[in-house]
Protein backbone atom coordinates (compact mmCIF):
# COMPACT_ATOMS: atom_id res chain seq x y z
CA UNK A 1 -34.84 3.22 74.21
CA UNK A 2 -34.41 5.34 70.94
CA UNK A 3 -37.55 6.97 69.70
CA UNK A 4 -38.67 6.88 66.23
CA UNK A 5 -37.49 10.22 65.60
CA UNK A 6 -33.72 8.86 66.43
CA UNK A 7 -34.34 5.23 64.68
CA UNK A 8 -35.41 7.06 61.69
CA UNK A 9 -31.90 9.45 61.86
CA UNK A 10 -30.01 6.77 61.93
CA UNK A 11 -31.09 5.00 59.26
CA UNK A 12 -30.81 8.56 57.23
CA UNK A 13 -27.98 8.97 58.28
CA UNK A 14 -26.47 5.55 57.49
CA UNK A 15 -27.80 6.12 53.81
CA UNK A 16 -26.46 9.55 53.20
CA UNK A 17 -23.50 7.79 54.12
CA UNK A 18 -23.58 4.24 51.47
CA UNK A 19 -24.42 7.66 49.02
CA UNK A 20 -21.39 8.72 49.37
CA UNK A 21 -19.43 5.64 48.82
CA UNK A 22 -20.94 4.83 45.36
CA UNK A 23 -21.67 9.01 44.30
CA UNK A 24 -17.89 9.58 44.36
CA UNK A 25 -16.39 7.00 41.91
CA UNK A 26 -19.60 7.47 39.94
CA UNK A 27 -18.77 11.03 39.45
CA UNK A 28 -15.14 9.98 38.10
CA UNK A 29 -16.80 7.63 35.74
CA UNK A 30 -19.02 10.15 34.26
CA UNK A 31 -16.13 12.46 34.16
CA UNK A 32 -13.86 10.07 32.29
CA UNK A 33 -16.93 9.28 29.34
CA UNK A 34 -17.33 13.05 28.99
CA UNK A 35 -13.57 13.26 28.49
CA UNK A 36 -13.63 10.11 26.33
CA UNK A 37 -16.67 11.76 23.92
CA UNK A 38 -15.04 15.32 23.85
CA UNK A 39 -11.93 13.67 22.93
CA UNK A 40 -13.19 11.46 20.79
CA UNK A 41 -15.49 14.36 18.86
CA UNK A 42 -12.11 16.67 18.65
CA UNK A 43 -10.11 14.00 17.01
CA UNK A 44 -13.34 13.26 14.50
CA UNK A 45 -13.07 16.58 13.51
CA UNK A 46 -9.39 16.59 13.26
CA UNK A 47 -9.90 13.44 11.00
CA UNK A 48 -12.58 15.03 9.03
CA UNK A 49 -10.39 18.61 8.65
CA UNK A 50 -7.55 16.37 7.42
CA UNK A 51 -9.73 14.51 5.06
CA UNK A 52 -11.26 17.81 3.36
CA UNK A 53 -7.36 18.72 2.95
CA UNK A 54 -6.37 15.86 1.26
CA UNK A 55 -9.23 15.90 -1.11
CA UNK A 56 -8.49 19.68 -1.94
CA UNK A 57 -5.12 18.56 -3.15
CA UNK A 58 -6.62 15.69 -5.05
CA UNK A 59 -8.92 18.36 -6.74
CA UNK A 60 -5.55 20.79 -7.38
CA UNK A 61 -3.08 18.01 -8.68
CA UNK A 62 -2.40 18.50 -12.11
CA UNK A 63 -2.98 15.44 -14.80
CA UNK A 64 0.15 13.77 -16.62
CA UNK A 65 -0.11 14.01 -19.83
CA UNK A 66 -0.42 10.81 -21.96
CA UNK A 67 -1.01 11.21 -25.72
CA UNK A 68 -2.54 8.25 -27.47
CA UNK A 69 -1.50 8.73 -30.78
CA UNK A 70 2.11 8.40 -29.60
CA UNK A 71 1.72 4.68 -28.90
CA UNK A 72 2.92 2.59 -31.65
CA UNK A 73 0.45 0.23 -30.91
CA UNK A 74 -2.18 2.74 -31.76
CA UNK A 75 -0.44 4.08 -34.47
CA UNK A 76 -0.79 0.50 -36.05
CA UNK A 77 -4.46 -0.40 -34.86
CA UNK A 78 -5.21 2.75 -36.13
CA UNK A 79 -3.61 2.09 -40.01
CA UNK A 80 -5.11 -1.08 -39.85
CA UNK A 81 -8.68 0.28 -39.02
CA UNK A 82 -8.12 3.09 -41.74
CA UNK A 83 -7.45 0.38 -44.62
CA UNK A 84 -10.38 -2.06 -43.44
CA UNK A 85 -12.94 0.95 -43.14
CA UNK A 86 -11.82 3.21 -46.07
CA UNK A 87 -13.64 6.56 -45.62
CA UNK A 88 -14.50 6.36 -41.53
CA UNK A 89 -11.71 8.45 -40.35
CA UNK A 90 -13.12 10.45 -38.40
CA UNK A 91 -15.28 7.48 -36.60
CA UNK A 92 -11.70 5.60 -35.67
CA UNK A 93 -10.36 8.51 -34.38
CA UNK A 94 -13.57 9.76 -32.27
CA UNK A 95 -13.18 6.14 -30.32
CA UNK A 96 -9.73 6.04 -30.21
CA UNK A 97 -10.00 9.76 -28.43
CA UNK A 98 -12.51 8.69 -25.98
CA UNK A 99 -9.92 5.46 -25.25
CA UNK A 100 -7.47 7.66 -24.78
CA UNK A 101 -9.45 9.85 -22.11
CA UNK A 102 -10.66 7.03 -20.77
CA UNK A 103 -7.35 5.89 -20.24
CA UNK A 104 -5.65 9.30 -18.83
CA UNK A 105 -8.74 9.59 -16.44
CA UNK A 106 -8.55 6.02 -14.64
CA UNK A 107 -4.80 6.21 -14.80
CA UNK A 108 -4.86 9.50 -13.04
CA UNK A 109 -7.40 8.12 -10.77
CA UNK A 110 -5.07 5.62 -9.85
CA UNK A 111 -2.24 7.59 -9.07
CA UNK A 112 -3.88 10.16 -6.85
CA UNK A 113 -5.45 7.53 -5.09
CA UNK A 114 -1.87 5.74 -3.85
CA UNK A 115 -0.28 9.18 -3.76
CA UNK A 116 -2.84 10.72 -1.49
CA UNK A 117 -2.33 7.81 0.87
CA UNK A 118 1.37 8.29 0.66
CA UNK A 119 1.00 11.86 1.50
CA UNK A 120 -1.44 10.83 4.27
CA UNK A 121 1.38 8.90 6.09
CA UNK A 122 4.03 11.43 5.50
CA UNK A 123 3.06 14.91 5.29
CA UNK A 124 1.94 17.27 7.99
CA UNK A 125 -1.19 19.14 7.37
CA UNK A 126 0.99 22.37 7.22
CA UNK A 127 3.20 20.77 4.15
CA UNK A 128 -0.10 20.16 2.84
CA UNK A 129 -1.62 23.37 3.01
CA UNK A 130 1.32 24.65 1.06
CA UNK A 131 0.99 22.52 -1.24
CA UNK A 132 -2.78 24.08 -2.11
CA UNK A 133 -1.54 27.14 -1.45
CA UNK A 134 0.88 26.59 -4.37
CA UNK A 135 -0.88 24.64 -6.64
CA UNK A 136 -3.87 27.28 -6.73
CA UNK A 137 -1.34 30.46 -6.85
CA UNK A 138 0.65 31.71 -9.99
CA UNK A 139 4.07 30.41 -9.03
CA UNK A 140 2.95 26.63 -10.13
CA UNK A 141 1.95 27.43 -13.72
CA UNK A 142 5.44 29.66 -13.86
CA UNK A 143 7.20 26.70 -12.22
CA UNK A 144 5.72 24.36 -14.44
CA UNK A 145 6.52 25.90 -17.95
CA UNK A 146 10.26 26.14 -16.73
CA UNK A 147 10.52 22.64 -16.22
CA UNK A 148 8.86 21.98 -19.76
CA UNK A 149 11.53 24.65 -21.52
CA UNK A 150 14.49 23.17 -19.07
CA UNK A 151 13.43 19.75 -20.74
CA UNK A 152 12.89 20.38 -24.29
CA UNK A 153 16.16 22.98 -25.07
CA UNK A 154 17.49 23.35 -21.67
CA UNK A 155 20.32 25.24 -23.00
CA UNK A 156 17.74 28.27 -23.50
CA UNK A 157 16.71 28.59 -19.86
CA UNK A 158 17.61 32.04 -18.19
CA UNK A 159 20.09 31.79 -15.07
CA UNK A 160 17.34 33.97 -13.55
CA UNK A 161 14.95 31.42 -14.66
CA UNK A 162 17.09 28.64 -12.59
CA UNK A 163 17.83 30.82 -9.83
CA UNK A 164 14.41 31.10 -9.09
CA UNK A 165 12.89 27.78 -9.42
CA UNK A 166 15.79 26.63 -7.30
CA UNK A 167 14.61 29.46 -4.73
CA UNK A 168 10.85 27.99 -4.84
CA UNK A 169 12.69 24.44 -3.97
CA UNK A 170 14.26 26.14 -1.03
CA UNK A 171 10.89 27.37 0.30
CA UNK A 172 9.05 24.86 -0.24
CA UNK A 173 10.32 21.60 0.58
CA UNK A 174 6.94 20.13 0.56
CA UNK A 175 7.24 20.24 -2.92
CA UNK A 176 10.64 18.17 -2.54
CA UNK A 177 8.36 15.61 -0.38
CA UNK A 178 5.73 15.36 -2.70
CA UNK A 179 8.25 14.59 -6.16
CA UNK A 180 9.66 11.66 -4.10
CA UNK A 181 5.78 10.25 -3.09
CA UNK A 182 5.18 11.12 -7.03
CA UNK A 183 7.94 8.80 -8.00
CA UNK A 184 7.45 6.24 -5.29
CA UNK A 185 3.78 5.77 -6.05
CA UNK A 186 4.42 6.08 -9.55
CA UNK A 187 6.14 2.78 -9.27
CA UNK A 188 3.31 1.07 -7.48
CA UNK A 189 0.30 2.53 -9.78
CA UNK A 190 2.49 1.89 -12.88
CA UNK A 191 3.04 -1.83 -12.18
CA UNK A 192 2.42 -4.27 -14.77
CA UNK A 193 -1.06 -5.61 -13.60
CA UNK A 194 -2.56 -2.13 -12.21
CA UNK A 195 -1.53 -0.64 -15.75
CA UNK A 196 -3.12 -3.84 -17.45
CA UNK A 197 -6.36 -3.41 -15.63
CA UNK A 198 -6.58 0.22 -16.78
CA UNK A 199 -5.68 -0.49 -20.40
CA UNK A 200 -7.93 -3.90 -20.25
CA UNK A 201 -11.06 -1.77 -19.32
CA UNK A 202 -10.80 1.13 -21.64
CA UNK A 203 -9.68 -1.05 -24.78
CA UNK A 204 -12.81 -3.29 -24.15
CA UNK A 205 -14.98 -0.15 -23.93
CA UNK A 206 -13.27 1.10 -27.07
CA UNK A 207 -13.55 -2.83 -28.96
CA UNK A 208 -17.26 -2.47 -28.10
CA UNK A 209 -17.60 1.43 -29.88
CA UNK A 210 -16.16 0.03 -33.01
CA UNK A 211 -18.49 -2.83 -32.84
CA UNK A 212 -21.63 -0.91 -31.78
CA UNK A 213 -20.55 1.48 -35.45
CA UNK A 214 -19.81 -1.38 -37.91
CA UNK A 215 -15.65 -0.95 -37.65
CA UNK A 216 -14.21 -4.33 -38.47
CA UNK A 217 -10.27 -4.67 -38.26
């Protein structure tokens, strides 16, 4: 007959045993949510690294320039405001100016907004460093000014001039990337009802100005 001793063994025994069924595939479960979290916490920070890049080329983007004044809509709205309010000149003008920031800021807004989503999808982080990189250095504002002078008298452009933009091109194809997002994005920022939103929302804020100061038209 066993003693208590043994009856009590056995039982301990038995129970170190039923541990051992259940300890082993909870280990691997605790293994596979630590795996899971550091995983998941290196591809946060990933996110969040590729996120600060993206808004350090927003910040680095130049602006397009769109003059007001060359509209021939304005040109009009202006003459008419000049001959209704004879002697408020410089009023019309200080509201058509803030229009026409107003409008160059959302538009801008707009376009970086769909661009940096298109870059999102299709540039590495690499391409996008460069980009930075090149934007911040002193090769963009050279770049830049030859592409203004190869526009306006492109007959007065050095060969050197050429040779080296074309050599920036070259070296830089991120650049190349980036012109066909500008274009492509261009397209969907610039369609009819985006453009009419923008336009909508700075001409009412301009219509109330001229209100607010006693400009009829």
């Amino acid at each position: 007959m066993p003693t208590a001793h043994a009856a009590l063994g056995a039982v301990t025994e038995r129970g170190a045993r039923g541990t051992e069924v259940w300890e082993a595939p909870l280990r691997t479960l605790l293994t596979a949510i630590f795996l899971a979290a550091a995983l998941w916490t290196e591809a946060f920070a990933q996110t969040a690294d590729r996120e600060a890049l993206l808004e350090r080329l927003a910040t680095v983007l130049p602006e397009s320039e769109a003059p007001l004044d060359s509209s021939p809509r304005y040109v009009t709205l202006r003459a008419e405001l000049l001959r209704d309010n004879p002697g408020r000149a410089a009023d019309i003008d200080s509201v058509f100016a803030r229009m026409g920031t107003c409008l160059q800021t959302e538009s801008h807004a707009l376009t970086i907004r769909f661009l940096l989503e298109a870059v999102d999808h299709h540039l590495t982080d690499a391409e996008i460093s460069g980009l930075v990189t090149f934007y911040e250095g002193p090769d963009y504002p050279r770049l830049a000014a030859f592409v203004d002078s190869s526009r306006s008298s492109p007959d007065l452009t050095s060969a050197e001039e050429r040779a080296w933009a074309e050599q920036q091109l070259r070296a830089r194809p991120e650049l190349v990337k980036l012109s066909q997002l500008v274009v492509h994005t261009g397209r969907i920022s610039g369609s009819p009802s985006r453009a009419a939103a923008v336009i909508r929302q700075c001409g009412d804020a301009a219509i109330d100005e001229l209100r607010a100061a006693g400009l009829s038209n």
